[in-house]
């Protein structure tokens, strides 16, 4: 048995980047999105003691955020290699759809790029008998602004200019506002085609929070999961937006960084007011997320991010994806598997997978609280 387990783990290490067919079909076909920001592919299979299967058994269904899909794919691959007889199926859709599924009681947990709103918490009490839905921060990372402009390899933008692009005010790439931010770069008069998420999305909401906090009058919209601005074209999920940007000359869109890395999409460097524009990377996102504060109470660990930071090397267009669970009243048949799987994702080994694949680990102090809450789930 020990030899068999070692062989299984060895196979997991070699095949961690091969996502199971069922999971691939739920997201973006055959795209390989498990590359780091520098284009390399890495994935650590857990050591034998890193995954504690405990009483996990049967099938666990989960759904939600497509921004965390690539991280969850790797977690699922590693976890299922260690816990034979357990199946974890994460349907990558959107944060909005994940919350709906959670509050309908059809999934053991949901992934969302924004914390539950008060009305969603209230609705969750119907499913979480004697408890309510809580937010457990599990995945951090940058929201990259990917662009495709023939002949342009590097592009600097600031918040107001980004807002005016996505608000349909700036319509060509050689606009004076863009040229001013990119001295020495020959910008074509190519029309700008901006792409956004067509469905309710936590990634959209987080981009909106950044623009609302930093772009002033250029972004008059309140942050929301539904895309608020005129113009542009919608695409389904992060994978769909990335595909459109890859294919269309003059395009710009937003998605989690690993989608850009996997498809070789160039990303915007952000002028934050720091000494130099900041690249989107797991390291620069980590610097921004490290300043986050816990805003939730009790078992709820919703975070407050500082989108206005001008710290050197901090990339502030970030998201934190939460795994949403019942603090009390979880279904007895899936609770052991929920706790076992989330214990792995919050472990040092699970968080290491993030830093190796273009995401940003949750700061250690906050992650310690996450582990305590997972232990207390009932």
Short mmCIF file of C-alpha atoms in Angstrom, two decimals:
data_model
loop_
_atom_site.label_atom_id
_atom_site.label_comp_id
_atom_site.label_asym_id
_atom_site.label_seq_id
_atom_site.Cartn_x
_atom_site.Cartn_y
_atom_site.Cartn_z
CA UNK A 1 0.00 0.00 0.00
CA UNK A 2 2.81 2.42 0.84
CA UNK A 3 4.46 1.74 -2.49
CA UNK A 4 1.13 2.20 -4.24
CA UNK A 5 0.54 5.53 -2.48
CA UNK A 6 4.05 6.75 -3.41
CA UNK A 7 3.41 5.81 -7.03
CA UNK A 8 0.09 7.69 -6.96
CA UNK A 9 1.73 10.81 -5.56
CA UNK A 10 4.56 10.54 -8.04
CA UNK A 11 2.03 10.37 -10.84
CA UNK A 12 0.24 13.37 -9.38
CA UNK A 13 3.43 15.42 -9.39
CA UNK A 14 4.05 14.58 -13.04
CA UNK A 15 0.45 15.08 -14.08
CA UNK A 16 -0.70 17.90 -11.85
CA UNK A 17 -1.08 20.17 -14.84
CA UNK A 18 -3.35 17.74 -16.69
CA UNK A 19 -6.81 18.74 -15.53
CA UNK A 20 -9.46 16.05 -15.52
CA UNK A 21 -11.76 16.06 -18.54
CA UNK A 22 -14.86 16.86 -16.53
CA UNK A 23 -13.30 19.94 -15.00
CA UNK A 24 -11.88 21.17 -18.29
CA UNK A 25 -15.27 20.95 -19.97
CA UNK A 26 -16.85 23.16 -17.33
CA UNK A 27 -14.50 26.04 -18.03
CA UNK A 28 -12.63 26.69 -21.23
CA UNK A 29 -12.15 23.62 -23.34
CA UNK A 30 -8.60 22.51 -23.85
CA UNK A 31 -6.88 25.74 -22.78
CA UNK A 32 -3.87 25.19 -20.51
CA UNK A 33 -4.15 27.90 -17.86
CA UNK A 34 -1.72 26.46 -15.33
CA UNK A 35 1.29 28.59 -16.30
CA UNK A 36 2.94 31.10 -14.05
CA UNK A 37 3.29 34.77 -14.90
CA UNK A 38 6.68 34.11 -16.51
CA UNK A 39 5.24 31.36 -18.74
CA UNK A 40 6.62 28.37 -16.87
CA UNK A 41 4.46 25.54 -15.58
CA UNK A 42 4.75 24.41 -12.01
CA UNK A 43 2.63 22.43 -9.62
CA UNK A 44 3.55 20.78 -6.37
CA UNK A 45 1.95 17.48 -5.48
CA UNK A 46 1.43 17.28 -1.74
CA UNK A 47 3.59 15.07 0.41
CA UNK A 48 1.88 12.13 2.05
CA UNK A 49 1.23 14.04 5.28
CA UNK A 50 -0.05 17.25 3.65
CA UNK A 51 -3.52 15.91 2.82
CA UNK A 52 -5.55 14.55 5.70
CA UNK A 53 -8.43 12.62 4.18
CA UNK A 54 -10.03 11.93 7.59
CA UNK A 55 -13.62 10.77 7.01
CA UNK A 56 -13.93 12.22 3.51
CA UNK A 57 -15.93 10.09 1.13
CA UNK A 58 -18.16 10.14 -1.94
CA UNK A 59 -18.72 13.12 -4.22
CA UNK A 60 -18.44 16.80 -3.28
CA UNK A 61 -19.97 19.33 -5.65
CA UNK A 62 -18.87 22.96 -5.66
CA UNK A 63 -19.15 25.84 -8.10
CA UNK A 64 -18.50 29.52 -8.64
CA UNK A 65 -15.62 31.85 -9.50
CA UNK A 66 -13.80 31.16 -12.74
CA UNK A 67 -10.92 33.34 -11.53
CA UNK A 68 -9.88 30.62 -9.07
CA UNK A 69 -10.51 27.76 -11.51
CA UNK A 70 -6.84 27.09 -12.25
CA UNK A 71 -5.94 26.93 -8.56
CA UNK A 72 -8.90 24.68 -7.76
CA UNK A 73 -8.05 22.36 -10.65
CA UNK A 74 -4.62 21.76 -9.16
CA UNK A 75 -5.96 21.39 -5.62
CA UNK A 76 -8.54 18.86 -6.82
CA UNK A 77 -5.93 16.90 -8.77
CA UNK A 78 -3.62 16.68 -5.77
CA UNK A 79 -6.39 15.99 -3.27
CA UNK A 80 -8.04 13.21 -5.26
CA UNK A 81 -4.66 11.54 -5.81
CA UNK A 82 -4.20 11.36 -2.04
CA UNK A 83 -7.79 10.47 -1.07
CA UNK A 84 -8.91 7.48 -3.09
CA UNK A 85 -12.66 7.06 -3.44
CA UNK A 86 -13.33 10.79 -3.05
CA UNK A 87 -14.47 12.92 -5.98
CA UNK A 88 -14.43 16.73 -5.86
CA UNK A 89 -16.15 18.39 -8.82
CA UNK A 90 -15.78 22.18 -9.06
CA UNK A 91 -17.91 23.76 -11.78
CA UNK A 92 -16.24 26.94 -12.99
CA UNK A 93 -19.03 29.39 -13.79
CA UNK A 94 -19.14 32.75 -12.02
CA UNK A 95 -19.27 34.10 -8.50
CA UNK A 96 -22.93 35.00 -8.91
CA UNK A 97 -23.88 31.52 -10.08
CA UNK A 98 -21.86 29.93 -7.29
CA UNK A 99 -23.67 31.94 -4.61
CA UNK A 100 -27.04 31.04 -6.13
CA UNK A 101 -26.09 27.34 -6.12
CA UNK A 102 -24.89 27.59 -2.51
CA UNK A 103 -28.08 29.24 -1.33
CA UNK A 104 -30.11 26.61 -3.17
CA UNK A 105 -28.24 23.89 -1.28
CA UNK A 106 -26.92 22.14 -4.38
CA UNK A 107 -23.20 22.52 -3.58
CA UNK A 108 -21.04 21.89 -0.53
CA UNK A 109 -19.24 25.20 -0.95
CA UNK A 110 -19.11 28.06 -3.45
CA UNK A 111 -16.26 30.16 -4.78
CA UNK A 112 -16.80 33.91 -4.99
CA UNK A 113 -14.49 36.81 -5.85
CA UNK A 114 -16.42 39.07 -3.49
CA UNK A 115 -17.83 38.52 -0.03
CA UNK A 116 -21.49 37.69 0.50
CA UNK A 117 -23.80 40.68 0.56
CA UNK A 118 -26.09 41.00 3.64
CA UNK A 119 -29.12 39.81 1.67
CA UNK A 120 -27.23 36.71 0.51
CA UNK A 121 -26.16 35.98 4.10
CA UNK A 122 -29.78 36.23 5.18
CA UNK A 123 -30.85 33.87 2.41
CA UNK A 124 -28.13 31.39 3.37
CA UNK A 125 -29.77 30.87 6.77
CA UNK A 126 -32.46 28.79 5.03
CA UNK A 127 -29.78 26.31 3.97
CA UNK A 128 -27.39 26.59 6.92
CA UNK A 129 -29.65 25.28 9.66
CA UNK A 130 -28.80 27.16 12.84
CA UNK A 131 -26.01 29.06 11.09
CA UNK A 132 -25.22 31.14 8.02
CA UNK A 133 -22.88 31.41 5.08
CA UNK A 134 -19.40 32.74 5.89
CA UNK A 135 -16.51 33.91 3.73
CA UNK A 136 -13.16 32.11 3.94
CA UNK A 137 -10.42 33.90 1.93
CA UNK A 138 -8.49 31.19 0.10
CA UNK A 139 -7.07 32.51 -3.16
CA UNK A 140 -5.47 35.87 -3.90
CA UNK A 141 -4.21 37.27 -7.15
CA UNK A 142 -3.98 40.12 -9.61
CA UNK A 143 -6.69 41.02 -12.09
CA UNK A 144 -4.64 41.48 -15.23
CA UNK A 145 -5.60 43.87 -17.99
CA UNK A 146 -4.68 41.95 -21.10
CA UNK A 147 -4.17 43.75 -24.42
CA UNK A 148 -3.57 42.87 -28.05
CA UNK A 149 -2.20 45.75 -30.13
CA UNK A 150 -0.14 44.90 -33.21
CA UNK A 151 3.40 46.20 -32.81
CA UNK A 152 3.00 47.13 -29.13
CA UNK A 153 4.68 44.92 -26.55
CA UNK A 154 4.52 47.18 -23.49
CA UNK A 155 1.70 49.42 -22.30
CA UNK A 156 1.37 51.67 -19.26
CA UNK A 157 -2.05 52.88 -18.11
CA UNK A 158 -3.40 54.67 -15.04
CA UNK A 159 -6.79 54.37 -13.36
CA UNK A 160 -8.49 57.30 -15.10
CA UNK A 161 -7.34 56.17 -18.53
CA UNK A 162 -8.48 52.60 -17.89
CA UNK A 163 -11.85 53.94 -16.76
CA UNK A 164 -12.22 56.09 -19.88
CA UNK A 165 -11.35 53.12 -22.10
CA UNK A 166 -13.92 50.83 -20.49
CA UNK A 167 -16.44 53.67 -20.24
CA UNK A 168 -16.23 54.09 -24.02
CA UNK A 169 -14.72 57.59 -23.81
CA UNK A 170 -11.30 56.78 -25.28
CA UNK A 171 -11.82 55.02 -28.60
CA UNK A 172 -8.41 54.70 -30.31
CA UNK A 173 -5.04 53.48 -29.09
CA UNK A 174 -3.22 56.63 -30.19
CA UNK A 175 -5.39 58.83 -27.96
CA UNK A 176 -3.36 61.62 -26.35
CA UNK A 177 -4.06 60.33 -22.83
CA UNK A 178 -2.53 56.95 -23.70
CA UNK A 179 0.41 58.50 -25.59
CA UNK A 180 1.25 60.68 -22.60
CA UNK A 181 1.62 57.57 -20.41
CA UNK A 182 3.76 55.78 -23.01
CA UNK A 183 6.52 58.15 -24.24
CA UNK A 184 8.64 56.65 -26.98
CA UNK A 185 6.04 54.00 -27.88
CA UNK A 186 4.53 54.11 -31.36
CA UNK A 187 0.82 53.62 -30.83
CA UNK A 188 -1.43 52.84 -33.82
CA UNK A 189 -4.78 54.50 -34.52
CA UNK A 190 -6.41 51.09 -34.19
CA UNK A 191 -9.91 51.30 -32.69
CA UNK A 192 -10.12 50.02 -29.11
CA UNK A 193 -12.33 46.99 -28.57
CA UNK A 194 -12.91 46.44 -24.87
CA UNK A 195 -14.27 43.17 -23.55
CA UNK A 196 -16.04 42.51 -20.24
CA UNK A 197 -17.75 39.63 -18.48
CA UNK A 198 -21.26 38.96 -19.81
CA UNK A 199 -22.49 37.28 -16.61
CA UNK A 200 -22.46 38.43 -12.99
CA UNK A 201 -18.84 38.28 -11.91
CA UNK A 202 -16.84 38.95 -8.78
CA UNK A 203 -13.89 39.83 -11.02
CA UNK A 204 -16.02 42.60 -12.54
CA UNK A 205 -16.97 43.81 -9.07
CA UNK A 206 -13.35 43.91 -7.90
CA UNK A 207 -12.25 45.85 -10.98
CA UNK A 208 -15.14 48.21 -10.29
CA UNK A 209 -14.00 48.69 -6.69
CA UNK A 210 -10.53 49.65 -7.90
CA UNK A 211 -11.85 52.11 -10.49
CA UNK A 212 -14.39 53.62 -8.10
CA UNK A 213 -11.65 54.19 -5.52
CA UNK A 214 -9.02 55.59 -7.88
CA UNK A 215 -10.45 56.92 -11.15
CA UNK A 216 -12.55 59.79 -9.79
CA UNK A 217 -15.27 61.15 -12.06
CA UNK A 218 -14.07 58.96 -14.93
CA UNK A 219 -15.83 55.99 -13.30
CA UNK A 220 -19.24 57.05 -11.93
CA UNK A 221 -20.56 53.53 -11.35
CA UNK A 222 -20.99 51.69 -8.08
CA UNK A 223 -19.11 48.38 -7.86
CA UNK A 224 -21.35 45.49 -8.89
CA UNK A 225 -21.10 41.98 -10.29
CA UNK A 226 -23.00 43.07 -13.41
CA UNK A 227 -20.97 45.09 -15.93
CA UNK A 228 -22.22 48.69 -15.62
CA UNK A 229 -20.66 50.71 -18.45
CA UNK A 230 -21.82 51.28 -22.04
CA UNK A 231 -20.17 49.88 -25.15
CA UNK A 232 -17.76 47.02 -25.43
CA UNK A 233 -18.62 43.36 -25.88
CA UNK A 234 -19.38 40.72 -23.28
CA UNK A 235 -17.84 37.26 -23.12
CA UNK A 236 -18.56 34.34 -20.84
CA UNK A 237 -16.18 33.65 -17.94
CA UNK A 238 -12.56 34.73 -17.63
CA UNK A 239 -11.58 32.21 -20.29
CA UNK A 240 -13.99 33.74 -22.79
CA UNK A 241 -12.71 37.29 -22.24
CA UNK A 242 -9.10 36.11 -22.57
CA UNK A 243 -9.90 34.25 -25.80
CA UNK A 244 -11.46 37.36 -27.34
CA UNK A 245 -8.48 39.53 -26.39
CA UNK A 246 -6.11 36.94 -27.87
CA UNK A 247 -8.00 36.91 -31.17
CA UNK A 248 -8.90 40.58 -31.75
CA UNK A 249 -6.36 43.22 -32.75
CA UNK A 250 -6.96 46.36 -30.69
CA UNK A 251 -8.55 44.44 -27.82
CA UNK A 252 -8.31 44.90 -24.06
CA UNK A 253 -10.02 42.93 -21.30
CA UNK A 254 -9.66 41.84 -17.71
CA UNK A 255 -9.13 38.39 -16.19
CA UNK A 256 -7.05 36.53 -13.64
CA UNK A 257 -3.35 36.53 -14.52
CA UNK A 258 -2.95 32.83 -15.31
CA UNK A 259 -5.30 33.19 -18.28
CA UNK A 260 -2.91 35.77 -19.73
CA UNK A 261 0.13 33.60 -19.01
CA UNK A 262 -1.42 30.51 -20.56
CA UNK A 263 -2.35 32.23 -23.82
CA UNK A 264 0.68 34.51 -24.10
CA UNK A 265 -1.39 37.68 -23.71
CA UNK A 266 0.51 40.87 -22.88
CA UNK A 267 -0.64 42.70 -19.75
CA UNK A 268 -0.82 46.37 -18.79
CA UNK A 269 1.68 47.85 -16.33
CA UNK A 270 -0.21 49.99 -13.84
CA UNK A 271 0.72 53.59 -13.08
CA UNK A 272 -0.31 53.87 -9.43
CA UNK A 273 1.60 57.02 -8.54
CA UNK A 274 4.56 54.99 -7.33
CA UNK A 275 8.03 55.68 -8.75
CA UNK A 276 7.56 53.15 -11.54
CA UNK A 277 4.58 51.40 -13.18
CA UNK A 278 3.79 48.04 -11.57
CA UNK A 279 3.50 44.75 -13.43
CA UNK A 280 0.76 42.27 -12.60
CA UNK A 281 2.36 39.30 -10.84
CA UNK A 282 1.78 37.09 -7.82
CA UNK A 283 4.55 38.96 -5.99
CA UNK A 284 3.17 42.46 -6.66
CA UNK A 285 -0.36 41.33 -5.83
CA UNK A 286 0.89 39.78 -2.58
CA UNK A 287 2.27 43.17 -1.53
CA UNK A 288 -1.15 44.72 -1.99
CA UNK A 289 -3.09 41.90 -0.34
CA UNK A 290 -0.73 41.86 2.66
CA UNK A 291 -2.25 45.19 3.74
CA UNK A 292 -5.79 43.74 3.81
CA UNK A 293 -7.78 43.87 7.06
CA UNK A 294 -10.45 41.44 8.26
CA UNK A 295 -13.78 43.24 8.03
CA UNK A 296 -16.03 40.30 8.92
CA UNK A 297 -17.01 39.24 12.41
CA UNK A 298 -16.96 35.88 14.15
CA UNK A 299 -16.35 33.06 11.69
CA UNK A 300 -16.75 35.41 8.73
CA UNK A 301 -13.34 36.48 7.42
CA UNK A 302 -14.32 38.92 4.67
CA UNK A 303 -11.41 41.25 3.90
CA UNK A 304 -11.12 44.96 3.19
CA UNK A 305 -8.53 45.69 0.50
CA UNK A 306 -6.71 48.98 -0.08
CA UNK A 307 -7.18 49.73 -3.78
CA UNK A 308 -5.55 53.16 -3.49
CA UNK A 309 -2.10 52.03 -2.37
CA UNK A 310 0.89 53.75 -3.95
CA UNK A 311 3.42 51.47 -2.27
CA UNK A 312 6.38 50.61 -4.46
CA UNK A 313 5.88 47.28 -6.22
CA UNK A 314 2.27 46.83 -5.05
CA UNK A 315 -0.29 45.98 -7.74
CA UNK A 316 -3.69 47.07 -6.39
CA UNK A 317 -6.11 45.58 -8.95
CA UNK A 318 -6.42 42.40 -6.94
CA UNK A 319 -9.11 40.01 -5.94
CA UNK A 320 -9.46 37.61 -3.07
CA UNK A 321 -11.59 34.59 -3.80
CA UNK A 322 -13.59 33.25 -0.90
CA UNK A 323 -14.79 29.73 -0.34
CA UNK A 324 -18.30 30.18 1.05
CA UNK A 325 -19.51 27.57 3.54
CA UNK A 326 -22.04 27.25 6.34
CA UNK A 327 -20.51 27.91 9.73
CA UNK A 328 -23.21 25.62 11.16
CA UNK A 329 -25.78 23.42 9.50
CA UNK A 330 -23.61 21.84 6.79
CA UNK A 331 -24.99 18.65 5.26
CA UNK A 332 -23.80 15.67 7.29
CA UNK A 333 -22.95 13.61 4.21
CA UNK A 334 -20.58 16.22 2.74
CA UNK A 335 -19.24 18.02 5.82
CA UNK A 336 -16.24 15.67 6.37
CA UNK A 337 -15.15 16.11 2.74
CA UNK A 338 -15.67 19.89 2.82
CA UNK A 339 -13.48 20.17 5.92
CA UNK A 340 -10.84 17.76 4.61
CA UNK A 341 -10.57 19.46 1.21
CA UNK A 342 -10.51 23.01 2.61
CA UNK A 343 -7.96 21.97 5.24
CA UNK A 344 -5.68 21.02 2.36
CA UNK A 345 -6.31 24.21 0.35
CA UNK A 346 -5.53 26.33 3.44
CA UNK A 347 -2.46 24.28 4.36
CA UNK A 348 1.09 25.42 3.66
CA UNK A 349 1.24 22.90 0.80
CA UNK A 350 -2.06 24.10 -0.65
CA UNK A 351 -1.06 27.74 -0.49
CA UNK A 352 2.32 26.93 -2.07
CA UNK A 353 0.42 25.78 -5.16
CA UNK A 354 -0.88 29.36 -5.49
CA UNK A 355 2.51 31.07 -5.50
CA UNK A 356 3.80 28.55 -8.05
CA UNK A 357 0.96 29.23 -10.47
CA UNK A 358 0.50 32.98 -10.72
CA UNK A 359 -1.78 33.46 -7.72
CA UNK A 360 -1.00 35.14 -4.41
CA UNK A 361 -1.17 33.15 -1.15
CA UNK A 362 -3.38 34.50 1.61
CA UNK A 363 -1.24 36.33 4.23
CA UNK A 364 -0.14 33.92 6.97
CA UNK A 365 -1.88 35.74 9.81
CA UNK A 366 -5.23 35.66 8.02
CA UNK A 367 -4.72 32.10 6.79
CA UNK A 368 -4.20 30.93 10.39
CA UNK A 369 -7.68 32.24 11.18
CA UNK A 370 -9.08 30.45 8.12
CA UNK A 371 -7.73 27.13 9.41
CA UNK A 372 -9.35 27.68 12.80
CA UNK A 373 -12.73 28.38 11.23
CA UNK A 374 -12.49 25.26 9.05
CA UNK A 375 -11.90 23.15 12.16
CA UNK A 376 -15.02 24.60 13.76
CA UNK A 377 -17.41 23.96 10.86
CA UNK A 378 -20.35 21.80 11.88
#
